[in-house]
Every structure is written in C-alpha cells, then in structure tokens.
C-alpha cells in the first residue's frame, strides 16, 4: 500500500511541471496535425492583441487550426 502511494506521489511530482500554465497576452494556436504555436502579443494593447490573434485564427483555419488569446 505504501509503495503504491509513493509511486503515485512520484508520478504526480514528475508530471506536474509538464503542465504548462497559459499566460495572459499570449495567442495560442492548435492545428489538426497536433502542432501548437504561441504568439507573444503582450507588448500590444488589448484591442490590438485581440485583432492580431483573430488574424492568426483566420490564417490557421486554412490548416484546420484555431487560435485563442489568453485573457
């Protein structure tokens, strides 16, 4: 029982850093192929960042993808 609990704890500690927290102002794109890209729009004001991410989203549609700006 203790061994199983220890293995679960080790697995949790090992896998948690692999989960990447999304950052505000980054436009995240995912594609059907499984590819993922990130565009740093933090230097833009909110309106321009939204417009830029929408443009990236329209471009990604040609490759069966979508993009979203993290709020």
Short mmCIF file of N, CA, C and O in Angstrom, two decimals, residues 21-28 39-44 46 49 68-71:
data_model
loop_
_atom_site.label_atom_id
_atom_site.label_comp_id
_atom_site.label_asym_id
_atom_site.label_seq_id
_atom_site.Cartn_x
_atom_site.Cartn_y
_atom_site.Cartn_z
N UNK A 21 1.16 26.37 -17.67
CA UNK A 21 0.11 27.33 -17.42
C UNK A 21 0.11 28.37 -18.54
O UNK A 21 1.16 28.89 -18.91
N UNK A 22 -1.07 28.65 -19.06
CA UNK A 22 -1.17 29.64 -20.13
C UNK A 22 -1.01 31.03 -19.55
O UNK A 22 -1.51 31.33 -18.47
N UNK A 23 -0.29 31.88 -20.29
CA UNK A 23 -0.01 33.24 -19.83
C UNK A 23 -0.91 34.24 -20.53
O UNK A 23 -1.23 34.09 -21.71
N UNK A 24 -1.29 35.26 -19.81
CA UNK A 24 -2.14 36.32 -20.35
C UNK A 24 -1.38 37.09 -21.43
O UNK A 24 -0.20 37.38 -21.29
N UNK A 25 -2.07 37.38 -22.54
CA UNK A 25 -1.47 38.14 -23.63
C UNK A 25 -0.78 37.27 -24.67
O UNK A 25 -0.17 37.79 -25.61
N UNK A 26 -0.88 35.96 -24.54
CA UNK A 26 -0.28 35.03 -25.50
C UNK A 26 -1.41 34.45 -26.35
O UNK A 26 -2.45 34.06 -25.84
N UNK A 27 -1.20 34.43 -27.66
CA UNK A 27 -2.17 33.83 -28.57
C UNK A 27 -1.73 32.39 -28.83
O UNK A 27 -0.66 32.15 -29.36
N UNK A 28 -2.56 31.44 -28.39
CA UNK A 28 -2.26 30.02 -28.51
C UNK A 28 -3.00 29.44 -29.71
O UNK A 28 -4.21 29.61 -29.84
N UNK A 39 2.07 32.87 -29.84
CA UNK A 39 2.50 34.17 -30.30
C UNK A 39 2.38 35.15 -29.14
O UNK A 39 1.31 35.34 -28.58
N UNK A 40 3.51 35.76 -28.80
CA UNK A 40 3.56 36.69 -27.67
C UNK A 40 3.04 38.05 -28.12
O UNK A 40 3.70 38.76 -28.89
N UNK A 41 1.88 38.43 -27.65
CA UNK A 41 1.27 39.71 -28.01
C UNK A 41 1.18 40.64 -26.81
O UNK A 41 0.42 41.60 -26.80
N UNK A 42 1.98 40.37 -25.79
CA UNK A 42 1.92 41.15 -24.56
C UNK A 42 2.37 42.59 -24.73
O UNK A 42 2.00 43.44 -23.94
N UNK A 43 3.14 42.88 -25.77
CA UNK A 43 3.60 44.24 -25.97
C UNK A 43 2.54 45.11 -26.65
O UNK A 43 2.70 46.33 -26.74
N UNK A 44 1.42 44.49 -27.09
CA UNK A 44 0.34 45.23 -27.72
C UNK A 44 -0.74 45.56 -26.69
O UNK A 44 -0.88 44.86 -25.69
N UNK A 46 -4.68 45.74 -25.48
CA UNK A 46 -5.69 44.66 -25.53
C UNK A 46 -6.41 44.59 -26.88
O UNK A 46 -6.58 43.50 -27.43
N UNK A 49 -4.05 43.30 -29.59
CA UNK A 49 -3.75 41.89 -29.35
C UNK A 49 -4.91 41.02 -29.82
O UNK A 49 -4.70 39.98 -30.45
N UNK A 68 -6.55 31.26 -29.94
CA UNK A 68 -7.27 31.97 -28.91
C UNK A 68 -6.29 32.76 -28.06
O UNK A 68 -5.22 32.28 -27.73
N UNK A 69 -6.71 33.98 -27.71
CA UNK A 69 -5.90 34.83 -26.86
C UNK A 69 -6.26 34.55 -25.40
O UNK A 69 -7.44 34.54 -25.03
N UNK A 70 -5.26 34.29 -24.59
CA UNK A 70 -5.49 34.04 -23.17
C UNK A 70 -5.80 35.36 -22.49
O UNK A 70 -5.08 36.33 -22.63
N UNK A 71 -6.93 35.40 -21.79
CA UNK A 71 -7.35 36.62 -21.08
C UNK A 71 -6.66 36.76 -19.76
O UNK A 71 -6.32 35.86 -19.11
#
